[in-house]
Amino acid sequence: MPYNMGWSVLPKEVAINMEKALGGGKLLEVVSVVKETLKTASSAPVNIAVTGDSGNGMSSFINALQGIGQEEEDSAPTGVVRTTQVPTRYFSSHFPNVVLRDLPGIGAGTQSLGNYLQEMQFSLYDLFIIIASEQFSMNLVKLAKIIQGLGKKFYIVWTKLDRDISTSAHLKERLLKNIQENIRENLQKEGVCKPNIFLVSSFDPLLHDFPKLRSTLHRDISDTRYHGPLENLSHTYKKAINDKVITCRKKIASKSFDTLGIWNADDLEESLMAYRLLFGIDDESLQQMAQSMGKPTEEYRALMKSRDLNTVHRGDWLFFCMNCNVVSCLCLILRCIPLLGGFVFNSLRKWKHRRLLEIVAKDTKDILKKILTDSIL
């Protein structure tokens, strides 16, 4: 799913606020930034292009989608002859902040398909609805392939189904299956992935696939709005956490454990709690964050390997092996050996701390991923 064009880059202020909150281990502030960002994204404009062969009933479809009759003031003009000469914008209360752009039919002029795409500025749209009736032409197949190449989502909407049903010799179920199979076969020949196909009648917007089309469109409009912000928020928090890990690793290497809030570097339980506090996933912060999200704390704790040292041992066999009694006794013996013993002991201690740091950092990322998901549900 492509992201909305206006969210290709996260606003600088949002990125700075999130990085600052993560740097200070303030998960509650991160939640606030996420909610505010997604609230703004929820009303971002979405541009939908309605296109197809000339005479396929694109304007009638737009009127049906808007839930208005062709005689109403804001309706798209319809007729037996070609009525849409230039791209025309329409708005609907059923789809707030969505622009429905009725494009001239592909066969409306003498220009080639390439010129048509350039003239209609296809790159500006978030989603496409390809209208077909009577036959699924090669022009529509090529159009679908080009849209797929742009990484954009599209639907195939077969209109005038009422006429097909009334004139066909086949049973209704067989007719619907034949239309679907014909469209899919033509698309597959050109390597086009299976799109959503809806069979509708613009004169009966409550029948056939029209209700399904509406619900699918609502869902995809929401996905389009949120995809960009979610991707950017995800990239921002991962980068901030990775930067924090690099800083902590340097402090571990220089044995500056006190700057990490660790007073006894050999007490791994204390060290683990200090790292959790540093990243803002200590028990108190988790409880506050979960309350802000309206979720049970346990939903977030369940994602964590760093709940305590026992869960770390169960989730990381290498850490468990390096922290077992045999290895600990061996290290104590080696400490009696000048130089070598001290080097081995310090190296192992640093490795344990780096490992705990990585586990806590991953838990933080997993929790933030769930926060993003929960924020749009």
CSV table of C-alpha atoms in Angstrom, one decimal:
chain,number,residue,atom,x,y,z
A,1,MET,CA,0.0,0.0,0.0
A,2,PRO,CA,1.5,3.4,-0.9
A,3,TYR,CA,1.6,6.1,1.6
A,4,ASN,CA,-0.2,9.4,1.3
A,5,MET,CA,2.0,11.9,-0.7
A,6,GLY,CA,2.0,14.5,2.1
A,7,TRP,CA,3.7,12.1,4.5
A,8,SER,CA,6.8,11.1,2.6
A,9,VAL,CA,8.8,12.8,5.3
A,10,LEU,CA,8.0,13.0,9.0
A,11,PRO,CA,7.6,16.7,10.2
A,12,LYS,CA,10.9,17.7,11.8
A,13,GLU,CA,9.3,18.8,15.0
A,14,VAL,CA,7.6,15.4,15.4
A,15,ALA,CA,10.9,13.6,14.8
A,16,ILE,CA,12.8,15.8,17.3
A,17,ASN,CA,10.1,15.3,20.0
A,18,MET,CA,10.1,11.5,19.5
A,19,GLU,CA,13.9,11.3,19.6
A,20,LYS,CA,14.0,13.5,22.7
A,21,ALA,CA,11.4,11.4,24.5
A,22,LEU,CA,13.2,8.1,23.6
A,23,GLY,CA,16.5,9.6,24.6
A,24,GLY,CA,15.1,10.4,28.1
A,25,GLY,CA,13.4,7.0,28.4
A,26,LYS,CA,10.0,8.7,28.6
A,27,LEU,CA,7.6,6.3,27.0
A,28,LEU,CA,4.6,8.3,28.0
A,29,GLU,CA,5.8,11.2,25.9
A,30,VAL,CA,6.4,8.9,23.0
A,31,VAL,CA,2.8,7.8,23.2
A,32,SER,CA,1.7,11.4,23.2
A,33,VAL,CA,3.7,12.1,20.0
A,34,VAL,CA,2.4,9.0,18.3
A,35,LYS,CA,-1.3,9.9,19.1
A,36,GLU,CA,-0.9,13.5,18.0
A,37,THR,CA,0.8,12.5,14.7
A,38,LEU,CA,-1.8,9.8,13.8
A,39,LYS,CA,-4.6,12.2,14.7
A,40,THR,CA,-3.3,14.7,12.2
A,41,ALA,CA,-2.8,11.9,9.6
A,42,SER,CA,-6.4,10.7,10.1
A,43,SER,CA,-7.7,13.7,8.3
A,44,ALA,CA,-5.0,13.9,5.6
A,45,PRO,CA,-6.5,14.3,2.1
A,46,VAL,CA,-6.6,11.2,-0.1
A,47,ASN,CA,-6.7,11.4,-3.9
A,48,ILE,CA,-8.6,8.7,-5.8
A,49,ALA,CA,-8.6,8.5,-9.6
A,50,VAL,CA,-11.6,6.9,-11.4
A,51,THR,CA,-10.5,5.9,-14.9
A,52,GLY,CA,-11.3,3.4,-17.6
A,53,ASP,CA,-12.3,3.2,-21.3
A,54,SER,CA,-14.6,5.9,-22.5
A,55,GLY,CA,-18.3,5.1,-22.2
A,56,ASN,CA,-17.9,2.6,-19.3
A,57,GLY,CA,-20.0,4.7,-17.0
A,58,MET,CA,-17.3,6.3,-14.8
A,59,SER,CA,-19.4,9.4,-14.0
A,60,SER,CA,-22.5,7.2,-13.2
A,61,PHE,CA,-20.3,5.2,-10.8
A,62,ILE,CA,-19.0,8.3,-9.1
A,63,ASN,CA,-22.6,9.5,-8.5
A,64,ALA,CA,-23.6,6.1,-7.1
A,65,LEU,CA,-20.5,6.0,-4.8
A,66,GLN,CA,-21.4,9.5,-3.5
A,67,GLY,CA,-25.0,8.3,-3.0
A,68,ILE,CA,-26.6,11.0,-5.1
A,69,GLY,CA,-28.7,11.0,-8.2
A,70,GLN,CA,-27.5,12.3,-11.6
A,71,GLU,CA,-30.1,15.1,-11.5
A,72,GLU,CA,-28.6,16.6,-8.3
A,73,GLU,CA,-26.4,19.7,-8.4
A,74,ASP,CA,-23.1,18.1,-7.3
A,75,SER,CA,-23.5,15.0,-9.5
A,76,ALA,CA,-21.1,14.1,-12.3
A,77,PRO,CA,-22.7,14.7,-15.7
A,78,THR,CA,-23.8,11.4,-17.5
A,79,GLY,CA,-25.0,10.6,-20.9
A,80,VAL,CA,-24.9,8.3,-23.9
A,81,VAL,CA,-22.1,10.3,-25.4
A,82,ARG,CA,-18.8,11.1,-23.8
A,83,THR,CA,-19.4,13.7,-21.0
A,84,THR,CA,-16.1,14.0,-19.1
A,85,GLN,CA,-13.6,16.1,-21.2
A,86,VAL,CA,-11.2,17.1,-18.4
A,87,PRO,CA,-10.3,15.7,-15.0
A,88,THR,CA,-13.1,16.8,-12.6
A,89,ARG,CA,-13.1,16.7,-8.8
A,90,TYR,CA,-15.9,15.5,-6.7
A,91,PHE,CA,-16.3,15.2,-2.9
A,92,SER,CA,-18.6,13.1,-0.8
A,93,SER,CA,-19.8,13.2,2.8
A,94,HIS,CA,-19.4,9.4,2.8
A,95,PHE,CA,-15.6,9.8,2.4
A,96,PRO,CA,-14.4,12.9,4.3
A,97,ASN,CA,-11.3,14.6,3.0
A,98,VAL,CA,-11.2,12.4,-0.1
A,99,VAL,CA,-11.0,13.8,-3.6
A,100,LEU,CA,-12.7,11.6,-6.2
A,101,ARG,CA,-11.2,12.6,-9.6
A,102,ASP,CA,-13.3,11.6,-12.6
A,103,LEU,CA,-10.8,11.3,-15.5
A,104,PRO,CA,-11.7,11.4,-19.2
A,105,GLY,CA,-11.9,7.9,-20.6
A,106,ILE,CA,-8.9,6.4,-22.2
A,107,GLY,CA,-10.6,6.4,-25.6
A,108,ALA,CA,-11.8,10.0,-25.2
A,109,GLY,CA,-9.0,11.4,-27.3
A,110,THR,CA,-6.4,10.5,-29.9
A,111,GLN,CA,-3.5,10.4,-27.5
A,112,SER,CA,-1.6,7.2,-26.7
A,113,LEU,CA,-1.8,5.5,-23.4
A,114,GLY,CA,1.6,6.9,-22.4
A,115,ASN,CA,0.4,10.4,-23.2
A,116,TYR,CA,-2.8,9.8,-21.3
A,117,LEU,CA,-0.9,8.8,-18.1
A,118,GLN,CA,1.3,11.8,-18.3
A,119,GLU,CA,-1.6,14.2,-19.1
A,120,MET,CA,-3.7,12.8,-16.2
A,121,GLN,CA,-0.7,13.0,-13.8
A,122,PHE,CA,-1.1,9.4,-12.4
A,123,SER,CA,1.8,9.8,-10.0
A,124,LEU,CA,-0.3,12.3,-7.9
A,125,TYR,CA,-3.0,9.7,-6.9
A,126,ASP,CA,-3.1,7.5,-3.9
A,127,LEU,CA,-5.5,4.9,-5.2
A,128,PHE,CA,-7.1,4.0,-8.6
A,129,ILE,CA,-10.5,2.7,-9.5
A,130,ILE,CA,-10.5,1.2,-13.0
A,131,ILE,CA,-14.1,1.1,-14.5
A,132,ALA,CA,-15.0,-1.6,-17.0
A,133,SER,CA,-18.1,-2.9,-18.7
A,134,GLU,CA,-19.0,-5.2,-21.6
A,135,GLN,CA,-15.4,-6.2,-22.1
A,136,PHE,CA,-12.1,-5.9,-20.2
A,137,SER,CA,-10.0,-4.3,-22.9
A,138,MET,CA,-6.2,-4.5,-23.5
A,139,ASN,CA,-6.0,-0.8,-22.6
A,140,LEU,CA,-7.3,-1.5,-19.2
A,141,VAL,CA,-4.9,-4.5,-18.7
A,142,LYS,CA,-2.0,-2.2,-19.6
A,143,LEU,CA,-3.3,0.5,-17.4
A,144,ALA,CA,-3.5,-1.9,-14.4
A,145,LYS,CA,0.0,-3.1,-15.1
A,146,ILE,CA,1.3,0.5,-15.1
A,147,ILE,CA,-0.5,1.3,-11.9
A,148,GLN,CA,1.0,-1.8,-10.3
A,149,GLY,CA,4.4,-0.7,-11.5
A,150,LEU,CA,3.9,2.7,-9.7
A,151,GLY,CA,3.3,0.7,-6.4
A,152,LYS,CA,-0.2,2.0,-6.1
A,153,LYS,CA,-3.3,0.1,-5.1
A,154,PHE,CA,-6.2,-0.3,-7.6
A,155,TYR,CA,-9.6,-1.8,-7.9
A,156,ILE,CA,-11.3,-3.2,-10.9
A,157,VAL,CA,-15.0,-2.3,-10.9
A,158,TRP,CA,-17.3,-3.9,-13.5
A,159,THR,CA,-20.3,-1.6,-13.9
A,160,LYS,CA,-23.7,-2.1,-15.7
A,161,LEU,CA,-24.1,-5.5,-14.1
A,162,ASP,CA,-27.9,-5.0,-14.2
A,163,ARG,CA,-27.8,-4.9,-18.0
A,164,ASP,CA,-25.5,-8.0,-18.1
A,165,ILE,CA,-27.9,-10.0,-15.9
A,166,SER,CA,-31.0,-9.0,-17.9
A,167,THR,CA,-29.4,-9.9,-21.3
A,168,SER,CA,-27.4,-12.9,-20.5
A,169,ALA,CA,-28.5,-16.5,-21.2
A,170,HIS,CA,-26.4,-17.8,-18.3
A,171,LEU,CA,-27.6,-18.1,-14.7
A,172,LYS,CA,-26.6,-15.2,-12.5
A,173,GLU,CA,-24.0,-17.1,-10.5
A,174,ARG,CA,-22.4,-18.4,-13.7
A,175,LEU,CA,-22.3,-15.0,-15.3
A,176,LEU,CA,-20.6,-13.4,-12.3
A,177,LYS,CA,-18.0,-16.2,-12.2
A,178,ASN,CA,-17.3,-15.8,-15.9
A,179,ILE,CA,-16.8,-12.0,-15.6
A,180,GLN,CA,-14.4,-12.5,-12.7
A,181,GLU,CA,-12.4,-15.2,-14.4
A,182,ASN,CA,-12.1,-13.3,-17.6
A,183,ILE,CA,-10.7,-10.2,-15.9
A,184,ARG,CA,-8.2,-12.3,-13.8
A,185,GLU,CA,-7.0,-14.3,-16.9
A,186,ASN,CA,-6.4,-11.1,-18.9
A,187,LEU,CA,-4.5,-9.6,-16.0
A,188,GLN,CA,-2.4,-12.7,-15.2
A,189,LYS,CA,-1.2,-12.9,-18.8
A,190,GLU,CA,0.5,-9.5,-18.3
A,191,GLY,CA,1.8,-10.4,-14.9
A,192,VAL,CA,-0.6,-8.3,-12.9
A,193,CYS,CA,-1.3,-9.5,-9.3
A,194,LYS,CA,-4.8,-10.3,-8.3
A,195,PRO,CA,-6.6,-7.0,-7.5
A,196,ASN,CA,-9.9,-6.5,-5.8
A,197,ILE,CA,-12.7,-7.0,-8.3
A,198,PHE,CA,-16.1,-5.7,-7.7
A,199,LEU,CA,-19.2,-6.4,-9.9
A,200,VAL,CA,-21.8,-3.6,-9.4
A,201,SER,CA,-24.6,-1.7,-10.9
A,202,SER,CA,-24.5,2.1,-10.6
A,203,PHE,CA,-28.3,2.0,-10.6
A,204,ASP,CA,-28.4,-0.3,-7.5
A,205,PRO,CA,-25.7,0.9,-5.1
A,206,LEU,CA,-27.1,-1.2,-2.3
A,207,LEU,CA,-26.9,-4.5,-4.3
A,208,HIS,CA,-24.2,-6.9,-5.6
A,209,ASP,CA,-20.6,-5.9,-4.6
A,210,PHE,CA,-21.3,-2.2,-3.9
A,211,PRO,CA,-21.5,-2.5,-0.1
A,212,LYS,CA,-18.3,-4.6,-0.1
A,213,LEU,CA,-16.7,-2.0,-2.3
A,214,ARG,CA,-17.6,0.8,0.1
A,215,SER,CA,-16.3,-1.0,3.2
A,216,THR,CA,-13.0,-2.0,1.4
A,217,LEU,CA,-12.5,1.6,0.2
A,218,HIS,CA,-13.0,3.0,3.7
A,219,ARG,CA,-10.4,0.5,5.0
A,220,ASP,CA,-7.9,1.3,2.2
A,221,ILE,CA,-8.3,5.0,2.6
A,222,SER,CA,-7.5,4.6,6.3
A,223,ASP,CA,-4.4,2.5,5.4
A,224,THR,CA,-3.3,5.0,2.9
A,225,ARG,CA,-3.5,7.8,5.4
A,226,TYR,CA,-1.6,5.9,8.1
A,227,HIS,CA,1.0,4.0,6.1
A,228,GLY,CA,3.4,6.9,5.6
A,229,PRO,CA,3.2,8.2,9.2
A,230,LEU,CA,3.6,4.7,10.6
A,231,GLU,CA,6.6,4.0,8.4
A,232,ASN,CA,8.3,7.3,9.4
A,233,LEU,CA,7.5,6.9,13.1
A,234,SER,CA,8.9,3.4,13.0
A,235,HIS,CA,12.1,4.5,11.3
A,236,THR,CA,12.5,7.4,13.8
A,237,TYR,CA,12.1,5.2,16.9
A,238,LYS,CA,14.4,2.5,15.6
A,239,LYS,CA,17.1,5.0,14.7
A,240,ALA,CA,16.8,6.7,18.2
A,241,ILE,CA,17.0,3.4,20.0
A,242,ASN,CA,20.0,2.3,17.9
A,243,ASP,CA,21.8,5.5,18.6
A,244,LYS,CA,21.1,5.1,22.3
A,245,VAL,CA,22.5,1.5,22.2
A,246,ILE,CA,25.7,2.8,20.5
A,247,THR,CA,26.1,5.4,23.3
A,248,CYS,CA,25.5,2.8,26.0
A,249,ARG,CA,27.9,0.4,24.4
A,250,LYS,CA,30.7,3.0,24.6
A,251,LYS,CA,30.0,3.5,28.3
A,252,ILE,CA,30.1,-0.2,28.8
A,253,ALA,CA,33.4,-0.4,27.0
A,254,SER,CA,34.9,2.3,29.2
A,255,LYS,CA,33.4,0.7,32.3
A,256,SER,CA,31.4,3.9,33.1
A,257,PHE,CA,28.6,1.8,34.5
A,258,ASP,CA,27.7,4.5,37.0
A,259,THR,CA,26.6,6.8,34.2
A,260,LEU,CA,24.1,4.1,33.2
A,261,GLY,CA,22.7,4.0,36.7
A,262,ILE,CA,24.5,0.8,37.6
A,263,TRP,CA,26.5,0.7,40.8
A,264,ASN,CA,27.4,-3.0,40.9
A,265,ALA,CA,28.2,-4.2,37.4
A,266,ASP,CA,28.4,-7.8,38.6
A,267,ASP,CA,24.8,-7.7,39.8
A,268,LEU,CA,23.0,-8.6,36.6
A,269,GLU,CA,19.5,-8.3,38.1
A,270,GLU,CA,20.2,-4.7,39.1
A,271,SER,CA,21.9,-4.0,35.8
A,272,LEU,CA,18.8,-5.4,33.9
A,273,MET,CA,16.5,-3.1,35.8
A,274,ALA,CA,18.8,-0.2,35.2
A,275,TYR,CA,18.7,-0.8,31.4
A,276,ARG,CA,14.9,-1.1,31.5
A,277,LEU,CA,14.7,2.2,33.4
A,278,LEU,CA,17.1,3.8,30.9
A,279,PHE,CA,14.9,2.8,27.9
A,280,GLY,CA,11.6,3.6,29.7
A,281,ILE,CA,10.2,0.1,29.9
A,282,ASP,CA,10.5,-0.3,33.7
A,283,ASP,CA,7.4,-1.5,35.5
A,284,GLU,CA,6.1,1.9,36.5
A,285,SER,CA,6.6,3.4,33.0
A,286,LEU,CA,4.9,0.4,31.4
A,287,GLN,CA,1.9,0.8,33.7
A,288,GLN,CA,1.6,4.5,32.9
A,289,MET,CA,2.0,3.9,29.2
A,290,ALA,CA,-0.6,1.0,29.1
A,291,GLN,CA,-3.1,3.2,31.1
A,292,SER,CA,-2.6,5.9,28.5
A,293,MET,CA,-3.2,3.4,25.7
A,294,GLY,CA,-6.3,1.9,27.5
A,295,LYS,CA,-4.6,-1.5,27.5
A,296,PRO,CA,-3.7,-4.0,30.2
A,297,THR,CA,-0.1,-3.7,31.2
A,298,GLU,CA,0.4,-7.4,30.7
A,299,GLU,CA,-0.2,-7.1,27.0
A,300,TYR,CA,3.1,-5.2,26.8
A,301,ARG,CA,4.9,-7.1,29.4
A,302,ALA,CA,4.1,-10.3,27.5
A,303,LEU,CA,6.3,-9.0,24.6
A,304,MET,CA,9.4,-8.7,26.8
A,305,LYS,CA,12.3,-11.1,27.3
A,306,SER,CA,13.7,-8.6,29.9
A,307,ARG,CA,11.0,-8.9,32.5
A,308,ASP,CA,13.5,-10.3,34.9
A,309,LEU,CA,16.7,-12.4,34.7
A,310,ASN,CA,14.8,-15.7,34.6
A,311,THR,CA,13.0,-14.6,31.4
A,312,VAL,CA,16.3,-13.5,29.9
A,313,HIS,CA,17.8,-16.9,30.6
A,314,ARG,CA,14.7,-18.7,29.1
A,315,GLY,CA,14.8,-16.5,26.0
A,316,ASP,CA,18.5,-16.4,25.4
A,317,TRP,CA,20.4,-19.7,25.7
A,318,LEU,CA,23.8,-18.2,25.0
A,319,PHE,CA,23.4,-15.7,27.8
A,320,PHE,CA,22.2,-18.5,30.1
A,321,CYS,CA,25.3,-20.6,29.3
A,322,MET,CA,27.7,-17.7,29.8
A,323,ASN,CA,26.0,-17.0,33.1
A,324,CYS,CA,25.8,-20.5,34.5
A,325,ASN,CA,27.6,-21.6,37.7
A,326,VAL,CA,30.4,-23.5,35.8
A,327,VAL,CA,31.4,-20.4,33.8
A,328,SER,CA,31.1,-18.2,36.9
A,329,CYS,CA,33.4,-20.6,38.9
A,330,LEU,CA,35.9,-20.7,36.0
A,331,CYS,CA,36.0,-16.9,35.9
A,332,LEU,CA,36.7,-16.8,39.6
A,333,ILE,CA,39.6,-19.2,39.2
A,334,LEU,CA,41.0,-17.2,36.2
A,335,ARG,CA,40.9,-14.0,38.2
A,336,CYS,CA,43.7,-15.5,40.3
A,337,ILE,CA,45.9,-15.5,37.2
A,338,PRO,CA,47.5,-12.0,36.7
A,339,LEU,CA,46.6,-10.1,33.6
A,340,LEU,CA,44.9,-13.0,31.7
A,341,GLY,CA,42.4,-13.6,34.4
A,342,GLY,CA,41.4,-9.9,34.7
A,343,PHE,CA,41.2,-9.6,30.9
A,344,VAL,CA,38.9,-12.6,30.6
A,345,PHE,CA,36.7,-11.6,33.5
A,346,ASN,CA,36.2,-8.0,32.3
A,347,SER,CA,35.6,-9.2,28.7
A,348,LEU,CA,32.9,-11.6,29.9
A,349,ARG,CA,31.3,-8.9,32.1
A,350,LYS,CA,31.2,-6.4,29.2
A,351,TRP,CA,29.7,-9.1,26.9
A,352,LYS,CA,26.9,-9.8,29.4
A,353,HIS,CA,26.1,-6.1,29.6
A,354,ARG,CA,26.1,-5.7,25.9
A,355,ARG,CA,23.8,-8.7,25.6
A,356,LEU,CA,21.4,-7.3,28.3
A,357,LEU,CA,21.4,-3.9,26.5
A,358,GLU,CA,20.5,-5.5,23.2
A,359,ILE,CA,17.7,-7.5,24.7
A,360,VAL,CA,16.2,-4.4,26.4
A,361,ALA,CA,16.6,-2.4,23.2
A,362,LYS,CA,14.7,-5.1,21.2
A,363,ASP,CA,11.9,-5.2,23.8
A,364,THR,CA,11.6,-1.4,23.5
A,365,LYS,CA,11.2,-1.7,19.8
A,366,ASP,CA,8.6,-4.4,20.1
A,367,ILE,CA,6.6,-2.4,22.6
A,368,LEU,CA,6.8,0.7,20.4
A,369,LYS,CA,5.6,-1.4,17.4
A,370,LYS,CA,2.6,-2.5,19.4
A,371,ILE,CA,1.9,1.1,20.4
A,372,LEU,CA,1.8,2.2,16.8
A,373,THR,CA,-0.5,-0.7,15.9
A,374,ASP,CA,-2.8,-0.1,18.9
A,375,SER,CA,-3.0,3.6,18.2
A,376,ILE,CA,-4.9,3.1,14.9
A,377,LEU,CA,-7.3,0.4,16.1
